[in-house]
C-alpha positions as a Markdown table, in Angstrom:
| # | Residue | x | y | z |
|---|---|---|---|---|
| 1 | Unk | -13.3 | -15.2 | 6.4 |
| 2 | Unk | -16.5 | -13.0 | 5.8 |
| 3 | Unk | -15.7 | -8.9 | 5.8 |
| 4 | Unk | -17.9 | -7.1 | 7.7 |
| 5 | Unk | -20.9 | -4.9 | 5.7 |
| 6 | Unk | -19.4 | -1.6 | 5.7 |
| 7 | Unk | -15.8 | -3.5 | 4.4 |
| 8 | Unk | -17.6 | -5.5 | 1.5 |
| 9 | Unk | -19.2 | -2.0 | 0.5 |
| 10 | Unk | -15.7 | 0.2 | 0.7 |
| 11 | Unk | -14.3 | -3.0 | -1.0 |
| 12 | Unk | -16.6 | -2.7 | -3.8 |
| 13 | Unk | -16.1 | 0.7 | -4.0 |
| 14 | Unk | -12.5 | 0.5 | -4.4 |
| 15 | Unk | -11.9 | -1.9 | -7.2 |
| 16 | Unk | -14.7 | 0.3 | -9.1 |
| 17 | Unk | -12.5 | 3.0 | -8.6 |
| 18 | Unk | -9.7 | 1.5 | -10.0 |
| 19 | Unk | -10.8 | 0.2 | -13.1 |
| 20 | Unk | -12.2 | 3.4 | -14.1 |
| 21 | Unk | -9.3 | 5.1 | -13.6 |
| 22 | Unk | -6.8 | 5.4 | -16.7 |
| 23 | Unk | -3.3 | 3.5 | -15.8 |
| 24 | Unk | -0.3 | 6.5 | -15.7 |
| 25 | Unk | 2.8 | 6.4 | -17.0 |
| 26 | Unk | 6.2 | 6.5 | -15.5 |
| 27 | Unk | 9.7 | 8.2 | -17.1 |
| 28 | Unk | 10.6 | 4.6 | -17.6 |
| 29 | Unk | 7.2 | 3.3 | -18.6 |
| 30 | Unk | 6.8 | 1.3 | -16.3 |
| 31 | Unk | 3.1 | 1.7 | -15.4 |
| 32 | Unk | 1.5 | 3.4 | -12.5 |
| 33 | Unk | -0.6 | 1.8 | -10.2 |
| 34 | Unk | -4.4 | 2.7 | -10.6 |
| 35 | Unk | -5.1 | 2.4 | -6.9 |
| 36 | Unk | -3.7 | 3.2 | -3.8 |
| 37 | Unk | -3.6 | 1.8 | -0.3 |
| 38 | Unk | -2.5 | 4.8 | 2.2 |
| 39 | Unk | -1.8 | 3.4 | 5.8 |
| 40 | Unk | -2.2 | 5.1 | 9.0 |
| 41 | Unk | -1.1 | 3.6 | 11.9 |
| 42 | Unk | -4.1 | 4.8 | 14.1 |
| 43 | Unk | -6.2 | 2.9 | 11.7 |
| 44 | Unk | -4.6 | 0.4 | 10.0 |
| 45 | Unk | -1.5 | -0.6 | 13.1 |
| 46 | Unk | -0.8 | -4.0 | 10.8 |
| 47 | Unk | -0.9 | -2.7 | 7.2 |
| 48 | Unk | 0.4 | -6.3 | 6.3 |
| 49 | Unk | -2.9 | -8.1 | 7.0 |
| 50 | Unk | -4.7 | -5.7 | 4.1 |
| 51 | Unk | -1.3 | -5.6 | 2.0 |
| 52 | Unk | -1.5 | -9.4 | 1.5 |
| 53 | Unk | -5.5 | -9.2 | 0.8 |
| 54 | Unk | -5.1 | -6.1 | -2.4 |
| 55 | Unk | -5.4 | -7.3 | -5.9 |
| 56 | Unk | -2.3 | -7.6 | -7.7 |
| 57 | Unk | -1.5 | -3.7 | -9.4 |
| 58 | Unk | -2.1 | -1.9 | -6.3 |
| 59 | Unk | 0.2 | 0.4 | -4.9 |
| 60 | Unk | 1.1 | 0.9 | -0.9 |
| 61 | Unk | 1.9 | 4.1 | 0.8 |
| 62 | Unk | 3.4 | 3.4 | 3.9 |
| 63 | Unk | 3.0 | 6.5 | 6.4 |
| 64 | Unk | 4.7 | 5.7 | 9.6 |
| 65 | Unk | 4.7 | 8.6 | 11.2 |
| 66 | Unk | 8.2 | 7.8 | 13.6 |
| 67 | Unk | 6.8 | 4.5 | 14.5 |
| 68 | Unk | 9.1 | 2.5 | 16.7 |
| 69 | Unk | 8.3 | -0.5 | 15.0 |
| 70 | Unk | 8.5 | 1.0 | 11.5 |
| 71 | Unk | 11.6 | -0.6 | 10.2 |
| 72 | Unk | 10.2 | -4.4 | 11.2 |
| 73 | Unk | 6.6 | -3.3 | 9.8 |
| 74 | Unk | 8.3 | -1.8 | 6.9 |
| 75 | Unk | 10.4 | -4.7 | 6.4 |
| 76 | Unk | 6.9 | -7.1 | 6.5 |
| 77 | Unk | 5.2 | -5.0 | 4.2 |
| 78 | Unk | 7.8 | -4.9 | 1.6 |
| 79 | Unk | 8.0 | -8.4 | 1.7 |
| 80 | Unk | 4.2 | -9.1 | 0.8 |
| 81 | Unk | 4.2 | -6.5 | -1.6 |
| 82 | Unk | 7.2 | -8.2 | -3.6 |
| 83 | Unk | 5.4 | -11.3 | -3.0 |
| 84 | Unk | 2.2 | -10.0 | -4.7 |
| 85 | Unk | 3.3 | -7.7 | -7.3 |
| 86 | Unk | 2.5 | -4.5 | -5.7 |
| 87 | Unk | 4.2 | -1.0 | -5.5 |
| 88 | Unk | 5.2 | 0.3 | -2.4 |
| 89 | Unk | 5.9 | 4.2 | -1.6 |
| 90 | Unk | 7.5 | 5.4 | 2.1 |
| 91 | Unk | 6.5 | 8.4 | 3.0 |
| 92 | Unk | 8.6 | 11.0 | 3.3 |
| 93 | Unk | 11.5 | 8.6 | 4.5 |
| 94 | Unk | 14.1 | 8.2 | 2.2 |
| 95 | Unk | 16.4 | 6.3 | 4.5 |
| 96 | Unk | 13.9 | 3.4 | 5.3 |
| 97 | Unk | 12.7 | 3.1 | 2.1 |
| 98 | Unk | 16.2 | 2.4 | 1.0 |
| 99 | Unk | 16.5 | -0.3 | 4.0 |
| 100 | Unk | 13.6 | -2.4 | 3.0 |
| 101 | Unk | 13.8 | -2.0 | -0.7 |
| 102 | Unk | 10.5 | 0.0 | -1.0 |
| 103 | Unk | 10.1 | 1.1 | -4.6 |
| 104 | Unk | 10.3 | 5.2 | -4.3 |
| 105 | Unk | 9.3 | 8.1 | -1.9 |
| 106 | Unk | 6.2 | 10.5 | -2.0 |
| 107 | Unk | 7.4 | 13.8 | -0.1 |
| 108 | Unk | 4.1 | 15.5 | 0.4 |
| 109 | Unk | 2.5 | 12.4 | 2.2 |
């Protein structure tokens, strides 16, 4: 399916992003994702649909925000970003991040 204008543009402007920036460095070397996809569930209520889309490197914040459909969304997501090779962050919730096998915690998201 076609993106719409203003989604090819941010699109583009994304993956430039991303290949300009330099890759960091984990304690265990394991290397950093050079972009980020932050959700919100205002705008983005099905993180999974653009989770599946990302190029393979990308990393995923997921920012619930008490959700009640957080632990099922959480669970999709994790899913599709193990299927693709991406890193996935919960923010600021330990406990579900260790249910759906998300790969760390940001606090100060």
């Amino acid at each position: 399916s076609q993106l719409a204008q203003p989604q090819v543009a941010i699109r583009r402007k994304l993956i430039a992003a991303a290949r300009l920036a330099k890759i960091a460095h984990a304690r265990n070397g394991r290397s950093l994702p050079r972009a980020w996809f932050v959700t919100d569930p205002t705008r983005t209520p099905d993180p999974a649909v653009i989770a599946a889309r990302l190029p393979r490197g990308w990393g995923v914040v997921y920012r619930h925000f008490g959700a009640d459909d957080r632990f099922a969304t959480g669970a999709r997501l994790a899913r599709i970003c193990r299927q693709r090779g991406l890193v996935l962050l919960v923010s600021a919730d330990p406990t579900l991040a260790a249910r759906i096998g998300a790969d760390g915690v940001p606090l100060g998201c």
